[in-house]
Structures are given as C-alpha cells and as structure tokens.
Amino acid sequence: MKKKLIYSVMVLFFSLGIFSSKAASENPAEERIEEDFKVVDFEEDRVIVEGIEEKVTYVVDKEYFPEDVKKEDVFTIVHNGIVLMSYPGQFGKIYEVVPKDGTKTNGPILIGILVVAGLGLFLGNKYRKNKGKQA
C-alpha cells in the first residue's frame, strides 16, 4: 500500500511537470512573445482575435479563454512566434492567454490535470490487476 502511494505521488509530480505550461516555458531555446489582442468574433470552438498594434487576425482555440469571453475583450497572448500559414493565422504554440486585467486563464492546465487523473486511474487499475495475478 505504501509503495502504491509513493508510486502514485511520483507519477503525479512527473506528469504535472510535463503538462504544466511552466515546464514548456523554461526551455531557453524557445522564444516567448507577448502581444495584446482584441476579440473580434467567434467560430464554433474558436475565438478570432486581432492584434492591437498590428491589425493582423488570428484564430485561437476557445479553451484558452474564460467562458464569459465577449467581443472587444483584450488579452495578452504569450506564444512562441511561430505562425501557421492559414487565414486567419494560427499560433504554433501558445503558452498562456492573460486578460488585460491580469487574471490568468487555465485551459491547458485543466486539460493536463484531467490527463494526469486518467493516467493515475489507469495505472492504479493495472497495478491491482497485476498484483492479483501474482498472488
């Protein structure tokens, strides 16, 4: 029982390190660009934003924004500077989306937590099955 608890805690910490946006941002080789964008429209599960300084349009998955996002809201999007060739443009990697009031959204982190929880359940069930075969 004690081994199982230790193993579960190790898997949890390891997984949180992989799935957190901070782990990705600590890679010194990746560029981090912060730009301000205004919400201009919505498409199904995506938000269309336009640059404040440069009037360039991008599309971003809705999971990065709070549920109550509306047109004219302004956000700082932290990304790696890579833009996919499409119209509207798409960011290669988004580290975080922060409303101009400073409140952080946590879409990617919630997905990471759900993945970790599912992984923990899977490994726990696998452990129980293997333990039953050994007895």
PDB file of C-alpha atoms in Angstrom:
ATOM      1  CA  MET A   1       0.000   0.000   0.000  1.00  0.00           C
ATOM      2  CA  LYS A   2       2.819   2.375   0.904  1.00  0.00           C
ATOM      3  CA  LYS A   3       4.634   1.600  -2.372  1.00  0.00           C
ATOM      4  CA  LYS A   4       1.457   2.299  -4.322  1.00  0.00           C
ATOM      5  CA  LEU A   5       1.035   5.667  -2.619  1.00  0.00           C
ATOM      6  CA  ILE A   6       4.660   6.654  -3.265  1.00  0.00           C
ATOM      7  CA  TYR A   7       4.394   5.491  -6.882  1.00  0.00           C
ATOM      8  CA  SER A   8       1.169   7.468  -7.411  1.00  0.00           C
ATOM      9  CA  VAL A   9       2.695  10.643  -5.947  1.00  0.00           C
ATOM     10  CA  MET A  10       5.785  10.263  -8.160  1.00  0.00           C
ATOM     11  CA  VAL A  11       3.621   9.804 -11.274  1.00  0.00           C
ATOM     12  CA  LEU A  12       1.522  12.821 -10.307  1.00  0.00           C
ATOM     13  CA  PHE A  13       4.519  15.142  -9.856  1.00  0.00           C
ATOM     14  CA  PHE A  14       6.183  13.865 -13.007  1.00  0.00           C
ATOM     15  CA  SER A  15       3.010  14.343 -15.047  1.00  0.00           C
ATOM     16  CA  LEU A  16       2.340  17.816 -13.676  1.00  0.00           C
ATOM     17  CA  GLY A  17       5.866  18.779 -14.670  1.00  0.00           C
ATOM     18  CA  ILE A  18       5.251  17.594 -18.221  1.00  0.00           C
ATOM     19  CA  PHE A  19       1.810  19.122 -18.681  1.00  0.00           C
ATOM     20  CA  SER A  20       2.275  22.463 -16.962  1.00  0.00           C
ATOM     21  CA  SER A  21       2.785  25.487 -19.161  1.00  0.00           C
ATOM     22  CA  LYS A  22       5.702  26.482 -16.922  1.00  0.00           C
ATOM     23  CA  ALA A  23       7.686  23.384 -17.874  1.00  0.00           C
ATOM     24  CA  ALA A  24       7.437  24.339 -21.539  1.00  0.00           C
ATOM     25  CA  SER A  25       8.298  27.960 -20.859  1.00  0.00           C
ATOM     26  CA  GLU A  26      11.555  27.090 -19.083  1.00  0.00           C
ATOM     27  CA  ASN A  27      13.102  25.814 -22.311  1.00  0.00           C
ATOM     28  CA  PRO A  28      15.607  28.580 -23.126  1.00  0.00           C
ATOM     29  CA  ALA A  29      15.684  27.640 -26.832  1.00  0.00           C
ATOM     30  CA  GLU A  30      12.030  28.584 -27.316  1.00  0.00           C
ATOM     31  CA  GLU A  31      11.118  32.204 -27.844  1.00  0.00           C
ATOM     32  CA  ARG A  32       8.320  33.768 -25.783  1.00  0.00           C
ATOM     33  CA  ILE A  33       6.499  36.690 -27.364  1.00  0.00           C
ATOM     34  CA  GLU A  34       3.810  38.663 -25.541  1.00  0.00           C
ATOM     35  CA  GLU A  35       1.317  40.571 -27.688  1.00  0.00           C
ATOM     36  CA  ASP A  36      -2.040  42.204 -26.982  1.00  0.00           C
ATOM     37  CA  PHE A  37      -5.105  41.130 -28.956  1.00  0.00           C
ATOM     38  CA  LYS A  38      -8.755  42.161 -29.064  1.00  0.00           C
ATOM     39  CA  VAL A  39     -11.556  39.607 -29.522  1.00  0.00           C
ATOM     40  CA  VAL A  40     -13.377  40.405 -32.772  1.00  0.00           C
ATOM     41  CA  ASP A  41     -15.540  37.323 -33.445  1.00  0.00           C
ATOM     42  CA  PHE A  42     -16.281  33.685 -32.623  1.00  0.00           C
ATOM     43  CA  GLU A  43     -16.346  30.456 -34.675  1.00  0.00           C
ATOM     44  CA  GLU A  44     -17.769  27.265 -33.129  1.00  0.00           C
ATOM     45  CA  ASP A  45     -14.985  26.376 -30.651  1.00  0.00           C
ATOM     46  CA  ARG A  46     -12.535  29.108 -31.650  1.00  0.00           C
ATOM     47  CA  VAL A  47     -12.042  32.798 -30.915  1.00  0.00           C
ATOM     48  CA  ILE A  48     -10.926  35.240 -33.597  1.00  0.00           C
ATOM     49  CA  VAL A  49      -8.576  37.929 -32.297  1.00  0.00           C
ATOM     50  CA  GLU A  50      -6.927  40.947 -33.892  1.00  0.00           C
ATOM     51  CA  GLY A  51      -3.606  42.486 -32.895  1.00  0.00           C
ATOM     52  CA  ILE A  52      -3.775  45.811 -31.066  1.00  0.00           C
ATOM     53  CA  GLU A  53      -0.533  47.197 -32.544  1.00  0.00           C
ATOM     54  CA  GLU A  54      -0.596  45.377 -35.871  1.00  0.00           C
ATOM     55  CA  LYS A  55      -4.045  44.728 -37.311  1.00  0.00           C
ATOM     56  CA  VAL A  56      -3.375  41.033 -38.028  1.00  0.00           C
ATOM     57  CA  THR A  57      -6.108  38.439 -37.433  1.00  0.00           C
ATOM     58  CA  TYR A  58      -5.543  35.088 -35.698  1.00  0.00           C
ATOM     59  CA  VAL A  59      -7.734  32.234 -34.561  1.00  0.00           C
ATOM     60  CA  VAL A  60      -7.249  30.640 -31.117  1.00  0.00           C
ATOM     61  CA  ASP A  61      -8.985  27.636 -29.523  1.00  0.00           C
ATOM     62  CA  LYS A  62     -11.697  28.709 -27.081  1.00  0.00           C
ATOM     63  CA  GLU A  63     -10.172  26.551 -24.317  1.00  0.00           C
ATOM     64  CA  TYR A  64      -7.560  29.262 -23.680  1.00  0.00           C
ATOM     65  CA  PHE A  65     -10.201  31.870 -22.821  1.00  0.00           C
ATOM     66  CA  PRO A  66     -12.616  32.222 -19.895  1.00  0.00           C
ATOM     67  CA  GLU A  67     -16.175  31.037 -20.539  1.00  0.00           C
ATOM     68  CA  ASP A  68     -17.573  34.568 -20.377  1.00  0.00           C
ATOM     69  CA  VAL A  69     -15.290  35.964 -23.115  1.00  0.00           C
ATOM     70  CA  LYS A  70     -17.012  38.538 -25.312  1.00  0.00           C
ATOM     71  CA  LYS A  71     -16.237  40.778 -28.266  1.00  0.00           C
ATOM     72  CA  GLU A  72     -13.922  43.720 -27.575  1.00  0.00           C
ATOM     73  CA  ASP A  73     -12.224  41.940 -24.600  1.00  0.00           C
ATOM     74  CA  VAL A  74      -8.451  42.462 -24.677  1.00  0.00           C
ATOM     75  CA  PHE A  75      -5.954  39.685 -23.860  1.00  0.00           C
ATOM     76  CA  THR A  76      -2.197  39.275 -23.792  1.00  0.00           C
ATOM     77  CA  ILE A  77      -1.273  36.112 -25.684  1.00  0.00           C
ATOM     78  CA  VAL A  78       2.138  34.600 -24.917  1.00  0.00           C
ATOM     79  CA  HIS A  79       3.288  32.462 -27.849  1.00  0.00           C
ATOM     80  CA  ASN A  80       6.455  31.082 -29.471  1.00  0.00           C
ATOM     81  CA  GLY A  81       6.392  33.388 -32.505  1.00  0.00           C
ATOM     82  CA  ILE A  82       5.616  30.633 -35.000  1.00  0.00           C
ATOM     83  CA  VAL A  83       2.506  31.274 -37.083  1.00  0.00           C
ATOM     84  CA  LEU A  84       0.901  28.651 -39.313  1.00  0.00           C
ATOM     85  CA  MET A  85       0.207  29.731 -42.875  1.00  0.00           C
ATOM     86  CA  SER A  86      -3.569  29.994 -42.871  1.00  0.00           C
ATOM     87  CA  TYR A  87      -6.216  32.679 -42.789  1.00  0.00           C
ATOM     88  CA  PRO A  88      -6.846  33.683 -40.152  1.00  0.00           C
ATOM     89  CA  GLY A  89      -3.371  32.842 -38.838  1.00  0.00           C
ATOM     90  CA  GLN A  90      -2.831  30.246 -36.113  1.00  0.00           C
ATOM     91  CA  PHE A  91      -0.115  30.313 -33.456  1.00  0.00           C
ATOM     92  CA  GLY A  92       2.286  27.381 -33.416  1.00  0.00           C
ATOM     93  CA  LYS A  93       2.345  27.188 -29.603  1.00  0.00           C
ATOM     94  CA  ILE A  94       0.502  29.238 -27.004  1.00  0.00           C
ATOM     95  CA  TYR A  95       1.967  29.355 -23.504  1.00  0.00           C
ATOM     96  CA  GLU A  96      -0.831  31.359 -21.896  1.00  0.00           C
ATOM     97  CA  VAL A  97      -3.635  33.812 -22.533  1.00  0.00           C
ATOM     98  CA  VAL A  98      -3.993  36.528 -19.889  1.00  0.00           C
ATOM     99  CA  PRO A  99      -6.837  39.060 -19.770  1.00  0.00           C
ATOM    100  CA  LYS A 100      -5.550  42.640 -19.634  1.00  0.00           C
ATOM    101  CA  ASP A 101      -6.877  42.868 -16.057  1.00  0.00           C
ATOM    102  CA  GLY A 102      -4.184  40.300 -15.112  1.00  0.00           C
ATOM    103  CA  THR A 103      -6.403  37.299 -14.320  1.00  0.00           C
ATOM    104  CA  LYS A 104      -4.865  34.150 -15.764  1.00  0.00           C
ATOM    105  CA  THR A 105      -6.954  31.613 -17.639  1.00  0.00           C
ATOM    106  CA  ASN A 106      -6.163  27.963 -17.106  1.00  0.00           C
ATOM    107  CA  GLY A 107      -7.469  25.966 -20.052  1.00  0.00           C
ATOM    108  CA  PRO A 108      -4.292  23.983 -20.833  1.00  0.00           C
ATOM    109  CA  ILE A 109      -3.570  23.352 -17.151  1.00  0.00           C
ATOM    110  CA  LEU A 110      -7.061  21.890 -16.627  1.00  0.00           C
ATOM    111  CA  ILE A 111      -6.508  19.548 -19.566  1.00  0.00           C
ATOM    112  CA  GLY A 112      -3.174  18.477 -18.041  1.00  0.00           C
ATOM    113  CA  ILE A 113      -4.844  17.741 -14.696  1.00  0.00           C
ATOM    114  CA  LEU A 114      -7.530  15.645 -16.404  1.00  0.00           C
ATOM    115  CA  VAL A 115      -4.871  13.669 -18.283  1.00  0.00           C
ATOM    116  CA  VAL A 116      -2.939  13.070 -15.048  1.00  0.00           C
ATOM    117  CA  ALA A 117      -6.077  11.911 -13.247  1.00  0.00           C
ATOM    118  CA  GLY A 118      -6.910   9.486 -16.079  1.00  0.00           C
ATOM    119  CA  LEU A 119      -3.339   8.205 -16.121  1.00  0.00           C
ATOM    120  CA  GLY A 120      -3.450   7.652 -12.356  1.00  0.00           C
ATOM    121  CA  LEU A 121      -6.677   5.657 -12.632  1.00  0.00           C
ATOM    122  CA  PHE A 122      -5.299   3.587 -15.497  1.00  0.00           C
ATOM    123  CA  LEU A 123      -2.031   2.791 -13.706  1.00  0.00           C
ATOM    124  CA  GLY A 124      -3.869   2.062 -10.452  1.00  0.00           C
ATOM    125  CA  ASN A 125      -6.158  -0.449 -12.173  1.00  0.00           C
ATOM    126  CA  LYS A 126      -3.230  -2.028 -13.989  1.00  0.00           C
ATOM    127  CA  TYR A 127      -1.326  -2.320 -10.689  1.00  0.00           C
ATOM    128  CA  ARG A 128      -4.306  -4.023  -8.990  1.00  0.00           C
ATOM    129  CA  LYS A 129      -4.711  -6.489 -11.871  1.00  0.00           C
ATOM    130  CA  ASN A 130      -1.009  -7.380 -11.844  1.00  0.00           C
ATOM    131  CA  LYS A 131      -0.983  -7.742  -8.051  1.00  0.00           C
ATOM    132  CA  GLY A 132      -3.922 -10.146  -8.254  1.00  0.00           C
ATOM    133  CA  LYS A 133      -2.068 -12.335 -10.791  1.00  0.00           C
ATOM    134  CA  GLN A 134       0.998 -12.597  -8.526  1.00  0.00           C
ATOM    135  CA  ALA A 135      -0.956 -13.901  -5.518  1.00  0.00           C
TER     136      ALA A 135
END
